[in-house]
Tab-separated table of C-alpha atoms in Angstrom:
chain	number	residue	atom	x	y	z
I	1	MET	CA	-11.015	11.890	35.065
I	2	PHE	CA	-7.926	10.054	33.546
I	3	VAL	CA	-5.915	7.975	35.822
I	4	THR	CA	-2.596	6.043	34.579
I	5	ILE	CA	-1.448	3.425	37.050
I	6	ASP	CA	2.091	1.966	36.775
I	7	PHE	CA	1.677	-1.745	37.277
I	8	ASN	CA	5.314	-1.829	37.467
I	9	SER	CA	5.614	0.405	40.504
I	10	ASP	CA	6.574	-0.499	43.874
I	11	GLU	CA	3.989	2.076	45.096
I	12	ALA	CA	0.657	-0.011	45.851
I	13	ILE	CA	-2.144	0.617	43.038
I	14	TYR	CA	-4.455	2.209	45.686
I	15	VAL	CA	-1.833	4.699	46.759
I	16	GLN	CA	-1.275	5.447	43.043
I	17	LEU	CA	-4.995	6.078	42.657
I	18	ARG	CA	-5.160	8.191	45.748
I	19	ASN	CA	-2.355	10.226	44.917
I	20	GLN	CA	-3.750	10.921	41.532
I	21	ILE	CA	-7.139	11.965	42.713
I	22	ILE	CA	-5.368	14.365	45.154
I	23	LEU	CA	-3.208	15.813	42.370
I	24	GLY	CA	-6.250	16.246	40.175
I	25	ILE	CA	-7.954	18.245	43.012
I	26	ALA	CA	-4.991	20.464	43.671
I	27	THR	CA	-4.775	21.199	39.827
I	28	SER	CA	-8.689	21.897	39.661
I	29	GLU	CA	-8.846	18.962	37.154
I	30	ILE	CA	-11.181	17.639	39.575
I	31	ARG	CA	-13.400	20.058	41.512
I	32	GLU	CA	-15.283	20.271	44.800
I	33	GLY	CA	-18.879	18.838	44.295
I	34	ASP	CA	-17.530	16.674	41.494
I	35	ASN	CA	-18.335	12.896	41.529
I	36	LEU	CA	-15.833	10.480	41.111
I	37	PRO	CA	-16.535	7.574	38.857
I	38	SER	CA	-18.194	4.358	40.749
I	39	VAL	CA	-15.873	1.949	42.152
I	40	ARG	CA	-16.985	-0.506	39.536
I	41	GLU	CA	-16.512	1.774	36.598
I	42	LEU	CA	-13.285	3.056	37.759
I	43	ALA	CA	-11.820	-0.368	38.390
I	44	ASP	CA	-13.272	-1.579	34.844
I	45	ASN	CA	-11.549	1.234	33.064
I	46	ILE	CA	-8.223	1.113	34.706
I	47	GLY	CA	-8.478	-3.114	34.660
I	48	ILE	CA	-8.000	-3.155	38.460
I	49	ASN	CA	-9.862	-5.040	41.281
I	50	MET	CA	-12.974	-3.043	42.644
I	51	HIS	CA	-11.442	-3.360	46.384
I	52	THR	CA	-8.580	-1.698	45.280
I	53	VAL	CA	-10.572	1.291	44.017
I	54	ASN	CA	-12.779	1.025	47.324
I	55	LYS	CA	-9.447	1.211	49.443
I	56	ALA	CA	-8.332	4.126	47.575
I	57	TYR	CA	-11.724	6.026	47.970
I	58	THR	CA	-12.137	4.957	51.882
I	59	ILE	CA	-8.616	6.604	52.341
I	60	LEU	CA	-9.361	9.802	50.468
I	61	LYS	CA	-12.794	9.943	52.860
I	62	GLN	CA	-10.689	9.413	55.933
I	63	GLU	CA	-8.449	12.010	54.949
I	64	GLY	CA	-11.304	14.597	54.187
I	65	TYR	CA	-10.885	14.703	50.452
I	66	VAL	CA	-14.094	12.934	49.432
I	67	LYS	CA	-17.500	11.892	51.011
I	68	LEU	CA	-19.060	8.587	50.186
I	69	ASP	CA	-22.679	8.352	49.370
I	70	ARG	CA	-24.892	5.347	48.858
I	71	ARG	CA	-26.759	7.322	46.081
I	72	LYS	CA	-24.179	9.495	44.798
I	73	GLY	CA	-21.057	7.582	45.297
I	74	ALA	CA	-17.869	9.236	45.693
I	75	VAL	CA	-18.127	13.275	45.788
I	76	VAL	CA	-15.104	15.584	46.192
I	77	ALA	CA	-15.919	17.452	49.394
I	78	LEU	CA	-13.084	18.984	51.349
I	79	ASP	CA	-13.444	18.604	54.714
I	80	TYR	CA	-10.269	18.751	56.890
I	81	ASP	CA	-8.802	20.178	60.224
I	82	LYS	CA	-6.177	22.878	59.047
I	83	LEU	CA	-4.067	22.676	62.348
I	84	ARG	CA	-3.780	18.930	61.793
I	85	ALA	CA	-3.022	19.282	58.187
I	86	ILE	CA	-0.315	21.576	58.948
I	87	GLU	CA	1.149	19.203	61.561
I	88	THR	CA	0.797	16.312	59.163
I	89	LEU	CA	2.675	18.358	56.234
I	90	LYS	CA	5.675	19.412	58.711
I	91	MET	CA	5.949	15.876	59.721
I	92	GLN	CA	6.077	14.773	56.076
I	93	MET	CA	8.330	17.518	54.835
I	94	ARG	CA	10.874	16.980	57.820
I	95	LEU	CA	11.582	13.665	56.228
I	96	ILE	CA	11.824	14.982	52.709
I	97	LEU	CA	14.117	17.806	53.646
I	98	ALA	CA	16.267	15.520	55.725
I	99	GLU	CA	16.592	13.401	52.619
I	100	ALA	CA	17.397	16.442	50.449
I	101	ILE	CA	20.091	17.597	52.919
I	102	CYS	CA	21.583	14.101	53.179
I	103	LYS	CA	21.679	14.259	49.336
I	104	ASN	CA	23.479	17.689	49.408
I	105	ILE	CA	20.723	19.614	47.903
I	106	SER	CA	21.089	23.205	49.031
I	107	TYR	CA	18.260	25.492	50.451
I	108	ASN	CA	18.163	27.387	47.360
I	109	GLU	CA	17.572	24.192	45.085
I	110	ILE	CA	15.018	23.197	47.598
I	111	HIS	CA	13.312	26.393	47.458
I	112	ASP	CA	13.300	26.799	43.846
I	113	ILE	CA	11.816	22.962	43.645
I	114	MET	CA	8.919	23.839	45.926
I	115	ASP	CA	8.002	27.094	43.661
I	116	GLU	CA	7.972	25.058	40.474
I	117	ILE	CA	5.656	22.538	42.124
I	118	ILE	CA	3.321	25.139	43.766
I	119	SER	CA	3.217	26.623	40.406
I	120	GLU	CA	1.698	23.553	38.918
I	121	PHE	CA	-1.550	23.996	41.381
I	122	SER	CA	-4.236	26.270	41.465
I	123	CYS	CA	-3.141	27.864	44.463
I	124	ASP	CA	-4.422	31.300	45.267
I	125	SER	CA	-2.684	31.949	48.666
I	126	ARG	CA	1.248	32.188	48.160
């Protein structure tokens, strides 16, 4: 698993790590059942604090992307409530779309952007 952290970003390191793991799952770079690196290993490889990696893994567990096992570590195991996921997505997209409209981005441009992004993922259901 390849992770790149932007230490100059305003986005917290644990959020960057979480987001990159989710993107890795969505693009099938990381697959269900795969073990993520141990907290210590990933922290050492990236050059960050172990608590930062632990925080990212804990959030991923809470969000249903991984299971934490004392023997196996963090394992990709998608466990989600689809209805709750849809409601969360609606809330997040509502704000993103409102920002786009405020910046005069058209419906067609938004649609094209969404198609472009979705095509990056290994998504069977279109």
